[in-house]
Short mmCIF file of C-alpha atoms in Angstrom, two decimals:
data_model
loop_
_atom_site.label_atom_id
_atom_site.label_comp_id
_atom_site.label_asym_id
_atom_site.label_seq_id
_atom_site.Cartn_x
_atom_site.Cartn_y
_atom_site.Cartn_z
CA MET Z 12 15.20 -28.24 -7.78
CA ARG Z 13 11.80 -27.38 -6.28
CA PHE Z 14 10.94 -23.79 -5.43
CA LEU Z 15 8.26 -21.31 -4.33
CA ILE Z 16 7.27 -17.81 -5.47
CA GLY Z 17 5.87 -14.96 -3.41
CA ILE Z 18 4.56 -11.72 -4.95
CA ASP Z 19 3.76 -8.51 -3.08
CA GLY Z 20 2.03 -6.00 -5.34
CA GLY Z 21 1.46 -2.50 -4.01
CA GLY Z 22 0.52 0.84 -5.49
CA THR Z 23 4.15 1.96 -5.85
CA LYS Z 24 6.16 -1.26 -6.38
CA THR Z 25 5.78 -4.99 -6.90
CA ASP Z 26 8.27 -7.41 -5.30
CA PHE Z 27 8.83 -10.95 -6.60
CA VAL Z 28 10.76 -13.49 -4.52
CA LEU Z 29 11.91 -16.96 -5.50
CA CYS Z 30 12.92 -19.28 -2.64
CA ASP Z 31 13.61 -22.94 -2.02
CA THR Z 32 11.44 -25.19 0.15
CA ALA Z 33 13.50 -24.29 3.24
CA GLY Z 34 12.66 -20.60 2.75
CA ARG Z 35 16.10 -19.55 1.51
CA VAL Z 36 15.84 -16.70 -1.02
CA ILE Z 37 17.23 -17.60 -4.44
CA SER Z 38 16.48 -14.39 -6.29
CA ARG Z 39 14.42 -11.20 -6.17
CA VAL Z 40 12.88 -8.93 -8.78
CA ARG Z 41 11.25 -5.52 -8.29
CA LYS Z 42 8.86 -3.90 -10.76
CA ASN Z 43 6.50 -0.92 -10.79
CA GLY Z 44 3.25 -0.88 -8.81
CA SER Z 45 0.52 -3.30 -9.88
CA ASN Z 46 -2.67 -2.05 -8.23
CA LEU Z 47 -5.29 -2.94 -10.84
CA ASN Z 48 -7.58 -0.14 -9.72
CA ASN Z 49 -4.85 2.43 -10.39
CA ILE Z 50 -3.29 1.33 -13.66
CA GLY Z 51 -5.84 -1.00 -15.21
CA PHE Z 52 -6.05 -4.77 -15.42
CA GLU Z 53 -4.02 -5.34 -18.58
CA LYS Z 54 -1.10 -3.19 -17.49
CA ALA Z 55 -1.04 -4.72 -14.00
CA ILE Z 56 -1.04 -8.28 -15.35
CA GLY Z 57 1.67 -7.30 -17.80
CA ILE Z 58 3.88 -6.23 -14.87
CA VAL Z 59 3.13 -9.50 -13.06
CA LYS Z 60 3.94 -11.63 -16.11
CA GLU Z 61 7.16 -9.73 -16.75
CA GLY Z 62 8.26 -10.10 -13.13
CA ILE Z 63 7.51 -13.84 -12.98
CA ASN Z 64 9.30 -14.52 -16.27
CA GLU Z 65 12.35 -12.57 -15.10
CA LEU Z 66 12.32 -14.40 -11.77
CA LEU Z 67 12.16 -17.79 -13.52
CA LYS Z 68 14.77 -16.97 -16.15
CA ASN Z 69 16.68 -20.15 -17.06
CA ARG Z 70 14.46 -22.22 -14.74
CA GLU Z 71 11.77 -24.71 -15.66
CA LYS Z 72 8.25 -23.91 -14.45
CA SER Z 73 7.87 -27.59 -13.66
CA GLY Z 74 10.03 -27.00 -10.57
CA LEU Z 75 7.50 -24.59 -9.07
CA LEU Z 76 5.55 -26.06 -6.15
CA SER Z 77 3.50 -23.07 -5.08
CA LEU Z 78 2.88 -19.38 -5.78
CA PHE Z 79 1.12 -16.86 -3.57
CA ALA Z 80 0.42 -13.30 -4.73
CA GLY Z 81 -0.97 -10.49 -2.60
CA PHE Z 82 -2.04 -7.35 -4.45
CA SER Z 83 -3.22 -3.93 -3.39
CA GLY Z 84 -6.73 -3.79 -4.83
CA GLY Z 85 -6.56 -7.56 -5.28
CA THR Z 86 -9.93 -8.28 -3.68
CA THR Z 87 -11.95 -5.34 -5.03
CA GLY Z 88 -14.99 -6.49 -6.98
CA ASP Z 89 -14.11 -9.66 -8.92
CA ASN Z 90 -10.38 -8.84 -9.12
CA ARG Z 91 -9.40 -11.88 -7.07
CA GLU Z 92 -10.98 -14.31 -9.50
CA LEU Z 93 -9.65 -12.47 -12.55
CA ILE Z 94 -6.11 -12.37 -11.17
CA HIS Z 95 -6.23 -16.07 -10.32
CA LYS Z 96 -7.16 -16.98 -13.90
CA GLU Z 97 -4.27 -14.90 -15.26
CA LEU Z 98 -1.78 -16.41 -12.81
CA LEU Z 99 -2.82 -19.89 -13.98
CA ARG Z 100 -2.27 -18.80 -17.59
CA ILE Z 101 1.23 -17.59 -16.71
CA ILE Z 102 2.25 -20.47 -14.43
CA GLY Z 103 0.09 -23.36 -15.59
CA ASP Z 104 -1.94 -25.69 -13.42
CA LYS Z 105 0.86 -27.95 -12.12
CA ALA Z 106 1.70 -25.71 -9.13
CA LYS Z 107 -0.58 -24.56 -6.34
CA VAL Z 108 -1.56 -20.97 -7.14
CA SER Z 109 -3.42 -18.64 -4.77
CA ASN Z 110 -3.87 -14.90 -4.40
CA HIS Z 111 -5.45 -12.33 -2.09
CA SER Z 112 -4.92 -8.77 -0.85
CA ASP Z 113 -1.41 -7.58 0.05
CA ALA Z 114 -2.84 -6.99 3.53
CA MET Z 115 -3.38 -10.74 3.88
CA SER Z 116 0.29 -11.28 3.06
CA ALA Z 117 1.31 -8.91 5.84
CA LEU Z 118 -1.16 -10.43 8.31
CA THR Z 119 0.09 -13.97 7.72
CA ALA Z 120 3.77 -12.97 7.65
CA GLY Z 121 3.40 -11.19 10.99
CA LEU Z 122 1.00 -13.47 12.86
CA GLU Z 123 0.95 -16.76 10.91
CA ASP Z 124 -2.49 -18.25 11.68
CA LYS Z 125 -3.06 -16.47 15.02
CA ASN Z 126 -5.89 -14.07 15.79
CA GLY Z 127 -5.02 -10.42 15.22
CA CYS Z 128 -5.02 -7.65 12.67
CA VAL Z 129 -2.95 -5.81 10.13
CA VAL Z 130 -3.17 -2.15 9.15
CA ILE Z 131 -1.40 -1.05 6.00
CA SER Z 132 -0.63 2.58 5.25
CA GLY Z 133 1.46 2.85 2.13
CA THR Z 134 0.29 4.41 -1.12
CA GLY Z 135 -3.17 3.30 0.03
CA SER Z 136 -4.58 2.16 3.37
CA ILE Z 137 -6.53 -0.90 4.54
CA GLY Z 138 -7.10 -3.05 7.60
CA TYR Z 139 -7.73 -6.78 7.97
CA GLY Z 140 -8.75 -8.62 11.11
CA ARG Z 141 -8.79 -12.36 11.76
CA LYS Z 142 -10.55 -14.06 14.68
CA ASP Z 143 -11.05 -17.80 14.93
CA GLY Z 144 -10.83 -18.19 11.18
CA LYS Z 145 -13.21 -15.33 10.36
CA ILE Z 146 -11.67 -12.45 8.40
CA ILE Z 147 -12.98 -8.90 7.95
CA GLN Z 148 -11.76 -6.02 5.82
CA VAL Z 149 -11.87 -2.41 7.02
CA GLY Z 150 -11.35 0.35 4.48
CA GLY Z 151 -9.24 -0.21 1.40
CA TYR Z 152 -11.88 0.86 -1.12
CA GLY Z 153 -9.56 2.97 -3.24
CA TYR Z 154 -8.58 6.62 -3.33
CA LEU Z 155 -11.76 7.72 -5.13
CA LEU Z 156 -14.03 6.45 -2.34
CA ASP Z 157 -11.92 6.15 0.82
CA ARG Z 158 -10.48 9.09 2.71
CA GLY Z 159 -7.47 9.64 4.90
CA GLY Z 160 -4.69 7.60 6.41
CA SER Z 161 -2.62 6.72 3.34
CA GLY Z 162 0.50 8.08 1.67
CA TYR Z 163 -1.69 9.32 -1.15
CA ASP Z 164 -3.94 11.20 1.28
CA LEU Z 165 -0.98 12.78 3.06
CA GLY Z 166 0.66 13.78 -0.21
CA ARG Z 167 -2.58 15.17 -1.63
CA ASP Z 168 -3.24 17.15 1.56
CA ALA Z 169 0.30 18.54 1.47
CA LEU Z 170 -0.21 19.68 -2.11
CA TYR Z 171 -3.61 21.14 -1.26
CA HIS Z 172 -2.25 23.25 1.61
CA ALA Z 173 0.67 24.39 -0.52
CA LEU Z 174 -1.68 25.46 -3.32
CA CYS Z 175 -3.93 27.29 -0.84
CA HIS Z 176 -0.86 29.09 0.48
CA LYS Z 177 0.16 30.15 -3.02
CA ASP Z 178 -3.24 31.46 -4.15
CA GLY Z 179 -4.22 33.13 -0.88
CA ARG Z 180 -6.88 30.70 0.34
CA GLY Z 181 -4.78 29.36 3.17
CA LYS Z 182 -2.11 30.27 5.67
CA ALA Z 183 1.60 30.06 5.06
CA THR Z 184 3.08 26.58 5.33
CA LEU Z 185 6.59 25.18 5.14
CA MET Z 186 5.18 22.42 2.96
CA THR Z 187 5.06 24.82 0.01
CA GLU Z 188 8.82 25.38 0.08
CA LEU Z 189 9.57 21.70 0.64
CA ILE Z 190 7.35 20.62 -2.26
CA GLU Z 191 8.78 23.21 -4.62
CA LYS Z 192 12.29 21.89 -3.97
CA VAL Z 193 11.06 18.90 -5.97
CA THR Z 194 8.58 20.39 -8.43
CA GLY Z 195 9.82 23.90 -9.01
CA ASN Z 196 6.93 26.34 -9.25
CA LEU Z 197 3.97 24.30 -8.01
CA ILE Z 198 1.34 25.95 -10.18
CA LYS Z 199 3.37 25.26 -13.32
CA ALA Z 200 3.97 21.68 -12.17
CA LEU Z 201 0.25 20.76 -11.93
CA ASP Z 202 0.10 19.14 -15.36
CA ASP Z 203 3.06 16.96 -14.43
CA ILE Z 204 1.47 16.00 -11.10
CA TYR Z 205 -1.78 14.95 -12.77
CA ARG Z 206 0.09 13.03 -15.46
CA LYS Z 207 2.21 11.09 -12.94
CA GLY Z 208 -0.81 10.31 -10.79
CA LYS Z 209 -1.45 8.61 -7.49
CA SER Z 210 1.98 7.15 -6.71
CA TYR Z 211 3.69 10.45 -7.44
CA ILE Z 212 1.26 12.32 -5.20
CA ALA Z 213 1.92 9.76 -2.45
CA SER Z 214 5.66 10.46 -2.77
CA PHE Z 215 5.04 13.86 -1.10
CA ALA Z 216 3.87 12.24 2.15
CA PRO Z 217 7.34 12.63 3.77
CA VAL Z 218 7.03 16.39 3.26
CA VAL Z 219 4.22 16.44 5.84
CA PHE Z 220 6.35 14.81 8.52
CA GLU Z 221 9.37 16.97 7.74
CA ALA Z 222 7.28 20.13 8.08
CA TYR Z 223 5.62 18.73 11.22
CA ARG Z 224 9.01 18.34 12.89
CA MET Z 225 9.75 21.95 11.98
CA GLY Z 226 6.63 23.09 13.84
CA ASP Z 227 4.41 23.78 10.84
CA ASP Z 228 0.74 24.28 11.84
CA ALA Z 229 -0.69 23.09 8.51
CA ALA Z 230 1.38 19.91 8.66
CA TYR Z 231 0.13 19.30 12.20
CA GLU Z 232 -3.44 19.57 10.85
CA VAL Z 233 -2.72 17.11 8.03
CA VAL Z 234 -1.21 14.56 10.41
CA ASP Z 235 -4.06 14.93 12.87
CA ASN Z 236 -6.76 14.49 10.21
CA ASN Z 237 -5.11 11.43 8.67
CA ALA Z 238 -4.38 9.84 12.03
CA CYS Z 239 -8.06 10.28 12.86
CA GLU Z 240 -8.97 8.19 9.80
CA LEU Z 241 -6.40 5.54 10.74
CA SER Z 242 -7.94 5.51 14.21
CA LYS Z 243 -11.26 4.49 12.68
CA ILE Z 244 -9.58 1.46 11.10
CA PHE Z 245 -7.85 0.48 14.36
CA ASN Z 246 -11.06 0.96 16.33
CA ALA Z 247 -13.18 -1.12 13.96
CA LEU Z 248 -10.63 -3.93 14.09
CA GLY Z 249 -10.46 -3.67 17.87
CA ALA Z 250 -14.23 -3.97 18.15
CA PHE Z 251 -14.15 -7.08 15.96
CA LEU Z 252 -11.32 -8.74 17.90
CA GLY Z 253 -12.77 -7.95 21.32
CA ASP Z 254 -10.84 -7.67 24.55
CA GLY Z 255 -8.47 -10.59 24.02
CA ASN Z 256 -4.71 -10.18 23.75
CA CYS Z 257 -4.25 -10.14 19.96
CA GLY Z 258 -1.27 -9.12 17.91
CA ALA Z 259 -1.23 -6.27 15.40
CA VAL Z 260 0.95 -5.82 12.33
CA LEU Z 261 1.75 -2.38 10.93
CA SER Z 262 2.89 -2.28 7.32
CA GLY Z 263 3.61 0.39 4.73
CA SER Z 264 5.91 3.37 4.36
CA VAL Z 265 3.73 5.80 6.33
CA PHE Z 266 4.24 3.78 9.52
CA LYS Z 267 7.93 4.61 9.42
CA GLU Z 268 6.65 7.77 11.11
CA PHE Z 269 4.60 5.93 13.72
CA ASP Z 270 6.31 7.88 16.51
CA ILE Z 271 4.42 10.92 15.23
CA ILE Z 272 1.22 9.19 14.13
CA LYS Z 273 0.63 7.47 17.48
CA LYS Z 274 0.47 10.86 19.22
CA HIS Z 275 -2.62 11.66 17.14
CA LEU Z 276 -4.46 8.33 17.22
CA LYS Z 277 -7.85 8.56 18.88
CA PRO Z 278 -8.81 5.26 20.54
CA ARG Z 279 -12.46 4.37 20.94
CA LEU Z 280 -13.93 4.94 24.40
#
């Protein structure tokens, strides 16, 4: 039997899919996030190797025709080349092996080879545009350098406003109560938050939208600020694509709340 493998590696989870040449799914595996910039190269590759081996359990690698892997952080610096070498070590050189950003996976899945763009807002955020074969990246430089528009940014801002509420620097916000339903006393939970890191902070993004729906002013401010940053990605992609009728793909958990986000997007004039 001949088969294909697709891998989607994000900051929170990594999905592995095995399918036949007609596209029928044979099996799936889900592992922890594999963003190299978050957890380090060795740990990320360890997750990838574990997922592939589990996916191919009781199957010969000689049956593999092709593998494509898209990773969050997968094109930062020389990550793409390093990942490719490791995938070849895991799979061997008999199958076609290629890799790119997870945004490229979403762009191709949504638009195939047509002109258009993808904006991802999950744990992190990034935009990719494609026009007549040329591809550009907008944002996606990691949480230390980028700002706004991701689940991490929303979760961090929620925690910031809650902390300001507790120590008197900021106004009261419903986000404090909603966060402490999870953490208990927020001040005492800070060590745990730092230890669990970026993905855990991103898990508080839904708190912002819940408080927003309850009329919370601080949550409104958080949504507005982050939507402004997403607007910059959309606007840069729009300028690249021009005035033609191009498709757009939205991907990532934050866009589940697009009904709220779109009210705060600020299109270029």
